[in-house]
XYZ file of C-alpha atoms in Angstrom:
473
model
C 114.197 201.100 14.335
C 117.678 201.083 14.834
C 117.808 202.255 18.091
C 115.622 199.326 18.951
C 117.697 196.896 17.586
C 120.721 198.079 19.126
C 118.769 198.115 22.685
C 117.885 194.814 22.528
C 121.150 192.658 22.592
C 121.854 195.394 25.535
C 118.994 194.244 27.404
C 119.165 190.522 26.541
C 123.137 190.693 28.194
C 121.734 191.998 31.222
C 118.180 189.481 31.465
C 120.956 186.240 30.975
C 123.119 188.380 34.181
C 119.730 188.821 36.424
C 118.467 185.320 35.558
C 122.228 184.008 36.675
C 122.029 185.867 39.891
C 118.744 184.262 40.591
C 120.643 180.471 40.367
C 123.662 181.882 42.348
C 121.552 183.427 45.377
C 119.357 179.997 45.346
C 123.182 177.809 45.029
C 124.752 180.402 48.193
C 121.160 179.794 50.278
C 121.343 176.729 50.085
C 124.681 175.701 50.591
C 124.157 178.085 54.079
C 120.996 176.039 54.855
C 121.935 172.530 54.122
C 125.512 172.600 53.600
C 127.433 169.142 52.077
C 123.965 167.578 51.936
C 123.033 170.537 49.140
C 126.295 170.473 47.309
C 125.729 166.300 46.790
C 123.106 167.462 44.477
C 123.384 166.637 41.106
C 125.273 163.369 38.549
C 128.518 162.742 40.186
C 131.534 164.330 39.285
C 129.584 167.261 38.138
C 127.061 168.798 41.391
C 124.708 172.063 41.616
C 128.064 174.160 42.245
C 129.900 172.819 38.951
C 126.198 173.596 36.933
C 125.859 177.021 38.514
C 129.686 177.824 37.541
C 129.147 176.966 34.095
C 126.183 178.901 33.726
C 128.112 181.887 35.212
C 130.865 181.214 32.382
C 128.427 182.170 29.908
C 126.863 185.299 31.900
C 130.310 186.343 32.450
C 130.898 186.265 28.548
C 127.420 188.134 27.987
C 128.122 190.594 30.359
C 130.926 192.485 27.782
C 132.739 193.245 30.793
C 135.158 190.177 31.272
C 138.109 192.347 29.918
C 137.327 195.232 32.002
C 137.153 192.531 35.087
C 140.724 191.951 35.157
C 141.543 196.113 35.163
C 141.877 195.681 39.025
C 144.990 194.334 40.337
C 143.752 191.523 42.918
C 141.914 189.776 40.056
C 145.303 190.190 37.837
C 146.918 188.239 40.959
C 144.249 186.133 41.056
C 144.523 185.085 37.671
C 148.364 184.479 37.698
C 147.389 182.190 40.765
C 144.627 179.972 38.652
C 147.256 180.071 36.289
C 149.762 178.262 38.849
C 147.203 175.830 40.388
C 146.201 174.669 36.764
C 149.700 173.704 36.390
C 150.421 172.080 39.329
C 147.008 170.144 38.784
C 147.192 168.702 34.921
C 149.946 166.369 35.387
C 148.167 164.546 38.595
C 144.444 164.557 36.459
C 145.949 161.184 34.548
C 146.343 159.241 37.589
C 144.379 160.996 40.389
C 141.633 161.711 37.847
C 138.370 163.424 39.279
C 140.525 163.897 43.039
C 143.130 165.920 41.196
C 140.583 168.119 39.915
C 138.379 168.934 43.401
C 142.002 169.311 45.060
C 142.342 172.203 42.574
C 138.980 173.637 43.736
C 140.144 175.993 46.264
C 141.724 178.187 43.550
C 139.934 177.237 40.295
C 136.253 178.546 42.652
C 137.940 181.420 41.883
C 136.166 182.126 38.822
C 133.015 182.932 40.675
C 135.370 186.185 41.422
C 135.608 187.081 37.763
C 132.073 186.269 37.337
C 130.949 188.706 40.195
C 133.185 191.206 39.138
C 131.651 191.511 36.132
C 128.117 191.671 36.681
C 128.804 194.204 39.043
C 130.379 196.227 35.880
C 127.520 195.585 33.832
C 125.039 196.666 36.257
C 126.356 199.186 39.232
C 123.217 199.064 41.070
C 123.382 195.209 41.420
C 125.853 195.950 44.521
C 122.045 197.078 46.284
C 121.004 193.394 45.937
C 124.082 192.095 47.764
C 122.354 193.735 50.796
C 119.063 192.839 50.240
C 120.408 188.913 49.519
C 122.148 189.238 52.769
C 119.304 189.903 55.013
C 117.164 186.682 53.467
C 119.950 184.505 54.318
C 120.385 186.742 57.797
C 116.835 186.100 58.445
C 116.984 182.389 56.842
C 120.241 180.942 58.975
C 119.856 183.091 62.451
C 116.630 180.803 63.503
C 118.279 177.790 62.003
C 122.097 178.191 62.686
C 121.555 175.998 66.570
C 119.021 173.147 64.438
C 121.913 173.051 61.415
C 125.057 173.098 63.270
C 123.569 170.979 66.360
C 122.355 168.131 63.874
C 125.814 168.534 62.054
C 127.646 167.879 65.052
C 126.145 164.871 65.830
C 126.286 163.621 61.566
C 130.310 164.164 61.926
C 130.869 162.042 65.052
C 128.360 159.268 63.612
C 131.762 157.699 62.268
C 133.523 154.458 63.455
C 136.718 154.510 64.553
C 138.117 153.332 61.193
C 136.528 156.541 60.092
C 133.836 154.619 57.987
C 130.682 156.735 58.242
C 127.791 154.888 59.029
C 124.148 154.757 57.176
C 122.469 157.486 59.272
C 121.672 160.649 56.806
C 121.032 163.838 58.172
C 119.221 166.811 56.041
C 122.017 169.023 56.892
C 125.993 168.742 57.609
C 126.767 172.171 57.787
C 130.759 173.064 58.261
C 129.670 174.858 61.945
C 132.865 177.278 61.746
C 131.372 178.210 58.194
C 127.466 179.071 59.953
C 129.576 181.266 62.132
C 130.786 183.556 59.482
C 127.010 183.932 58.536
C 125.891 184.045 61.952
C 128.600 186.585 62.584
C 127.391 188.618 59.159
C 124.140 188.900 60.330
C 124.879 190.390 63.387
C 126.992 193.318 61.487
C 123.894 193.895 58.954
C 122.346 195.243 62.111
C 125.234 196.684 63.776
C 126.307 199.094 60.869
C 123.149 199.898 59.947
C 121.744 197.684 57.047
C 118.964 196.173 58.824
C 116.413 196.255 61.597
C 115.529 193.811 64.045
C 113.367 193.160 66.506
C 114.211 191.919 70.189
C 113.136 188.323 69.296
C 115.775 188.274 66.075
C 118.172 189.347 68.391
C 117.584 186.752 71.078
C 117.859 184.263 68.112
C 121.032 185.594 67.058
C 122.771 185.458 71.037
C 121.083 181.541 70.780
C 122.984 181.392 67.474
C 126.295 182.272 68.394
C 126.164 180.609 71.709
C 125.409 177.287 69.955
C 128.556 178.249 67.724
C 131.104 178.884 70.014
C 130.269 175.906 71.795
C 130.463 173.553 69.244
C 133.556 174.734 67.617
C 136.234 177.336 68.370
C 136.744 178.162 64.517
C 132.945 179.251 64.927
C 133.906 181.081 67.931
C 136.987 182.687 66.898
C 135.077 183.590 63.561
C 132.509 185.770 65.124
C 134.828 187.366 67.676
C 137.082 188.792 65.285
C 134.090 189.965 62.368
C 132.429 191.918 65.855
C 135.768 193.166 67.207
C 136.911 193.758 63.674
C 134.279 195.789 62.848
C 133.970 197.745 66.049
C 137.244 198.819 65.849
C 137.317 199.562 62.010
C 133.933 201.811 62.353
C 134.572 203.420 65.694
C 131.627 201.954 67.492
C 133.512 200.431 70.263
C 131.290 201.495 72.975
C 128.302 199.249 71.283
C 130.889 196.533 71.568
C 131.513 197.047 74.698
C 127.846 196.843 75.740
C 127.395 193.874 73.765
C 130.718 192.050 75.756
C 128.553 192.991 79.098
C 125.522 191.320 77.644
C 127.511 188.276 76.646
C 129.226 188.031 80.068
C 126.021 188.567 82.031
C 124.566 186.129 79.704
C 127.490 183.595 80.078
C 126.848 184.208 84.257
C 123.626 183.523 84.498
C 124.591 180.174 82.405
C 126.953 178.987 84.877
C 124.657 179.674 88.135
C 121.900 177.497 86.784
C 124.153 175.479 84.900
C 122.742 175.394 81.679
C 123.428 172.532 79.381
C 122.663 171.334 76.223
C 123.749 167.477 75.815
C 124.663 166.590 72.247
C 123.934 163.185 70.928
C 127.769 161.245 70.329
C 129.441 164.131 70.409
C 132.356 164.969 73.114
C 131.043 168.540 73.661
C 127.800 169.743 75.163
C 126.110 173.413 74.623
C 126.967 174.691 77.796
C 128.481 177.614 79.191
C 131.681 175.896 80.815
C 132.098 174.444 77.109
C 131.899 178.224 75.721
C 134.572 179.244 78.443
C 136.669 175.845 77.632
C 137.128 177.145 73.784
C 137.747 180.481 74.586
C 140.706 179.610 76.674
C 141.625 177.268 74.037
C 142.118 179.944 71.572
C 144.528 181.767 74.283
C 146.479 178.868 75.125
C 144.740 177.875 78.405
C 141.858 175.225 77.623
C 140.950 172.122 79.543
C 140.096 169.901 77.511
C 142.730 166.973 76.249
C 140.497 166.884 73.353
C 140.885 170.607 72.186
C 144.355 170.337 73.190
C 144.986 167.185 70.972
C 143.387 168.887 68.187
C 145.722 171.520 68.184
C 148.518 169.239 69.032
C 147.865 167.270 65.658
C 147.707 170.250 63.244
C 150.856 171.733 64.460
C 152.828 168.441 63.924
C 151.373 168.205 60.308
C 152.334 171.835 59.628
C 155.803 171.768 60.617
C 155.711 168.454 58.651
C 154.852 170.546 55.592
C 157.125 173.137 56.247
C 159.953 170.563 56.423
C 159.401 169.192 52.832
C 158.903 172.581 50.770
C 160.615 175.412 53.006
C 163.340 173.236 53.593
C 163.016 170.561 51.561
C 162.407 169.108 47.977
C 159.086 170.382 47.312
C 160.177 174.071 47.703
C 158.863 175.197 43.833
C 156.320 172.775 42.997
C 154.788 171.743 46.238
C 153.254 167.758 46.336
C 150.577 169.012 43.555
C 146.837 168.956 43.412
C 145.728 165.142 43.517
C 147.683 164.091 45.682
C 146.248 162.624 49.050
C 148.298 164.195 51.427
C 146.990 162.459 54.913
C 148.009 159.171 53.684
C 151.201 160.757 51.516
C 152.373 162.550 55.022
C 151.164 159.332 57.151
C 149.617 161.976 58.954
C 146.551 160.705 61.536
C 144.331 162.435 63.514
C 144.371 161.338 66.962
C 141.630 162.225 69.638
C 139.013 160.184 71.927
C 135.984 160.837 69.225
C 138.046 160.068 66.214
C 140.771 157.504 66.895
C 141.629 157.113 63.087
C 140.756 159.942 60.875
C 142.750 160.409 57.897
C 142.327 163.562 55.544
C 143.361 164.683 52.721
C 143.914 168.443 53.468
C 146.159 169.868 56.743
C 143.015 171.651 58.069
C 144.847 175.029 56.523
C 143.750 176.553 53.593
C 147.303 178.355 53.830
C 149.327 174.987 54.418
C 147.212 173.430 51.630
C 148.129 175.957 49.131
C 152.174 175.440 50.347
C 152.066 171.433 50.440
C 150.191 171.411 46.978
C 151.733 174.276 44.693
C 155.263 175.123 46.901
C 156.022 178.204 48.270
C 155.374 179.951 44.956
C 151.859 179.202 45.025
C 151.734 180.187 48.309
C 153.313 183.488 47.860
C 150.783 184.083 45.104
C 148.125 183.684 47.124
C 149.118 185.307 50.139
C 149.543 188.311 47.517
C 146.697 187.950 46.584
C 144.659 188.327 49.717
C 146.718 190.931 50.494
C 146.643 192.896 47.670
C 142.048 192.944 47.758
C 142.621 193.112 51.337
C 144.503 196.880 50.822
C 142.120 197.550 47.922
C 139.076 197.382 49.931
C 140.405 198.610 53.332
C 141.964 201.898 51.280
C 138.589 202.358 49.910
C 136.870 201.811 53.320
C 138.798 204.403 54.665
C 138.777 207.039 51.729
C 134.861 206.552 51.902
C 134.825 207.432 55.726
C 136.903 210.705 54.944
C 135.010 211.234 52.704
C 131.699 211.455 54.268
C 130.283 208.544 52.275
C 129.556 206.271 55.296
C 127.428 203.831 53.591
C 129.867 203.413 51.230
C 132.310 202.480 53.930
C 130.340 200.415 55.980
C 129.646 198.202 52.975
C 133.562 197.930 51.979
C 133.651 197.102 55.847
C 130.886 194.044 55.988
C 132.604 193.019 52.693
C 136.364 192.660 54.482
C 134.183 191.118 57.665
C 132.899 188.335 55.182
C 136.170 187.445 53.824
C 138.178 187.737 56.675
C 135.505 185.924 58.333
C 136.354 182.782 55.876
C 139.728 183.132 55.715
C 140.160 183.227 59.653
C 137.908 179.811 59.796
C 140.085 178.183 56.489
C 143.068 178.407 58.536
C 142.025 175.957 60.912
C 139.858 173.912 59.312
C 138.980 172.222 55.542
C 136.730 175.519 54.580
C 137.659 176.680 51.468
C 138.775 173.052 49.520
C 134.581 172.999 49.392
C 131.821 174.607 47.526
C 130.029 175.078 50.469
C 132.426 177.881 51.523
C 134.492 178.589 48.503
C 132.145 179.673 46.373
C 130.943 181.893 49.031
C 134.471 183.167 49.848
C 135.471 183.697 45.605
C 131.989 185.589 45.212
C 132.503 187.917 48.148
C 136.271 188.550 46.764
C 134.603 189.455 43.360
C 132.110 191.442 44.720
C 134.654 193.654 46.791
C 136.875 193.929 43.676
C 133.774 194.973 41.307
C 132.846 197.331 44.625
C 135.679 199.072 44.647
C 135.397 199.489 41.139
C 132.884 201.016 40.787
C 133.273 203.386 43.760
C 136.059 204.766 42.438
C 134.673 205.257 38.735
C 132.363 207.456 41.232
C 135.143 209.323 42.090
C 135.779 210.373 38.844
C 132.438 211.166 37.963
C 132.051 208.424 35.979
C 129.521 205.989 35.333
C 127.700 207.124 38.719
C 125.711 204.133 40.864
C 121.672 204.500 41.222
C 121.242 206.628 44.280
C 119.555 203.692 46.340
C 123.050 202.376 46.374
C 123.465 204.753 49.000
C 120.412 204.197 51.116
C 120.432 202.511 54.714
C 117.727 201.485 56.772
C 117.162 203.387 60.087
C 119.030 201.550 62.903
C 117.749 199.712 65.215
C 120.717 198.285 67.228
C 120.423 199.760 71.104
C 121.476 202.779 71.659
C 123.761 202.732 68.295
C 123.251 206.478 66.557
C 123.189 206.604 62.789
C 125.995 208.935 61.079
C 124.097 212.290 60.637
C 125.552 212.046 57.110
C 124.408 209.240 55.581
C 121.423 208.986 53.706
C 117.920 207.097 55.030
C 115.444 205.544 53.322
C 111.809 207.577 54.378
């Protein structure tokens, strides 16, 4: 009888943990499906991603493992960074009120890092569902991504040149550099191994990133550093090489028959010469006075920024959270869609972080990324020496996710949102509780289920699985 009774509270922790993974999966699905449309949800100030964070408060308490969460060193930093942002936020909340408190977002989402942590600590085996989530949204957003970033395109332009947007509502307004990282993260769950897919999936997924780089170069730059990333990280450079061949054949045969896709009041069509245009953008050798204006506009800000904290006034406490900083900076974007556009964030998460919280805030979290950045990557690579190639190959589609988000929040407003921070904080946790547990596995304690270990056969062309890692019958 006692035994039972000493089970159950055991068993209740983890149910309230399951159930609370359920209501995160559905929150990350949709905010990949329908984006700032999804996140509206809910009584303003407080949306879906505000309910779903306070229900992971309370799993995170259940869990018994909150304490043991904050053993690993990038959620120390992490917490010594929420601890700085909190500070720099309170004394705006009195007159910026609720604005004070979403400019704050992009570090306080970082809970969702504790809370991933852990669950993972509670339950090892939980780290198999993190693949099996990954290929529903893989199989969700790779039909979808052209529909969602294509009808997002045209929602973002639908704006008046006093940047008034007008009454037209669209089902989705997706951030398209953010469907890239997912796009992108699809495509590695096949290349290293954790799915299988078919020739028509992968036809879909070439659509998918071709609508991508088109639209926007974050998108593009996004998915050509998770690929080349990856390649280079796992030694499979000759499948990336046959996969540049496809693309360029691909990108050929586009041009010859001129291929086009026209996007309603937008500047820039699906097209192959468009796909070109960004590419050469991202090397310094685009076309287009748009792209080029873009670029122009950010760098002016940034220096801006750089002027009043590295040099100037603002060097310790940066402008704070609240603040408005396009109208604060009299900063203006400038280009033929968007005459007028102010913003409120420098399309940086990194420049965000120095103009709100100083260069202290932005050291901390510049250590921070570094410091889960080392974690993982160490354990990546102890994992291949190891033999353990699943093991690595998961560390490595973990750093591909992040780096994936962080590459596309430093040129655009990514992380200041739910749509992509909570994504970005929950893939931080998970790589933290990862790692983790991996090496309590090490020590020969508190060993994983075996299934944590078990891959799919592959089904990439002419990719050959290690001989050493373990398939599933």
């Amino acid at each position: 009888m006692t035994q039972v009774f000493a089970y159950r509270p055991v068993a209740m922790r983890s149910v309230i943990g399951d159930y609370y993974l359920i209501a995160l999966a559905a929150l990350l699905i949709g905010y990949a499906i329908f984006g700032k449309t999804f996140a509206y949800v809910g009584i303003p100030p407080l949306y879906v991603g505000e309910a779903v964070f306070a229900l992971g408060i309370i799993a995170f308490i259940f869990s018994r493992c909150a304490i043991g969460s904050f053993a690993a060193l990038p959620n120390l930093l992490l917490a010594v960074l929420l601890g700085w942002a909190i500070i720099r936020t309170v004394p705006y909340i009195g007159d910026e009120g609720i604005d004070a408190l979403r400019d704050s977002m992009i570090v306080v989402y970082g809970g969702f890092a504790f809370i991933a942590t852990a669950l993972l600590l509670e339950k090892p085996e939980r780290l198999q569902l993190v693949i099996k989530f990954l290929r529903i949204v893989a199989l969700i957003v790779v039909p979808l991504a052209p529909i969602l970033v294509l009808l997002s395109n045209a929602s973002s332009h639908s704006m008046t040149g006093e940047g008034q947007v007008t009454s037209e509502w669209s089902w989705a307004q997706v951030k398209i550099g953010t469907t890239g990282v997912h796009v992108a993260g699809a495509a590695l769950l096949v290349f290293l191994g954790f799915q299988r897919a078919g020739i028509i999936w992968l036809g879909l997924l070439v659509i998918a990133m071709g609508v991508v780089g088109s639209l926007n170069r974050g998108g593009l730059l996004v998915i050509i550093f998770m690929l080349t990333f990856a390649s280079i990280a796992s030694g499979r450079l000759r499948e990336l090489g046959v996969v540049v061949l496809i693309a360029v054949a691909l990108i050929g045969t586009a041009f010859t028959f001129d291929l086009s896709i026209p996007t309603p009041r937008a500047e820039r069509d699906v097209s192959a010469e468009q796909l070109v245009d960004n590419v050469g953008s991202i090397f310094g050798a685009g076309n287009s006075q748009d792209l080029d204006g873009t670029k122009s506009w950010r760098l002016s800000w940034w220096n801006e920024i750089i002027d009043y904290t590295v040099n100037g006034p603002y060097f310790w406490s940066g402008k704070g959270f609240g603040v408005d900083l396009g109208a604060d900076d009299g900063t203006i974007h400038v280009s033929p869609s968007n005459p007028v556009f102010p913003t409120r964030s420098p399309h940086s998460a990194h420049f965000t972080m120095l103009a709100r919280a100083g260069v202290p805030g932005l050291a901390l979290w510049l250590l921070t990324l570094a410091c889960w950045s080392a974690v993982v990557f160490t354990n990546m690579v102890h994992a291949r020496l190891r033999g353990n190639n699943a093991w690595a190959d998961f560390f490595l589609l973990n750093l591909c996710y992040v780096f994936g988000f962080i590459v596309d929040a430093s040129f655009d407003v990514t992380l200041e949102g739910p749509m992509a921070g909570i994504w970005f904080w929950s893939a931080f946790g998970v790589g933290v509780g990862a790692s983790m547990i991996y090496r309590a596995e090490r020590a020969g304690v508190g060993l994983p289920h075996e299934e944590l270990h078990a891959r799919p056969d592959v089904s990439w062309p002419k990719m050959k699985p290690h001989s050493n890692t373990p398939q599933l019958p």
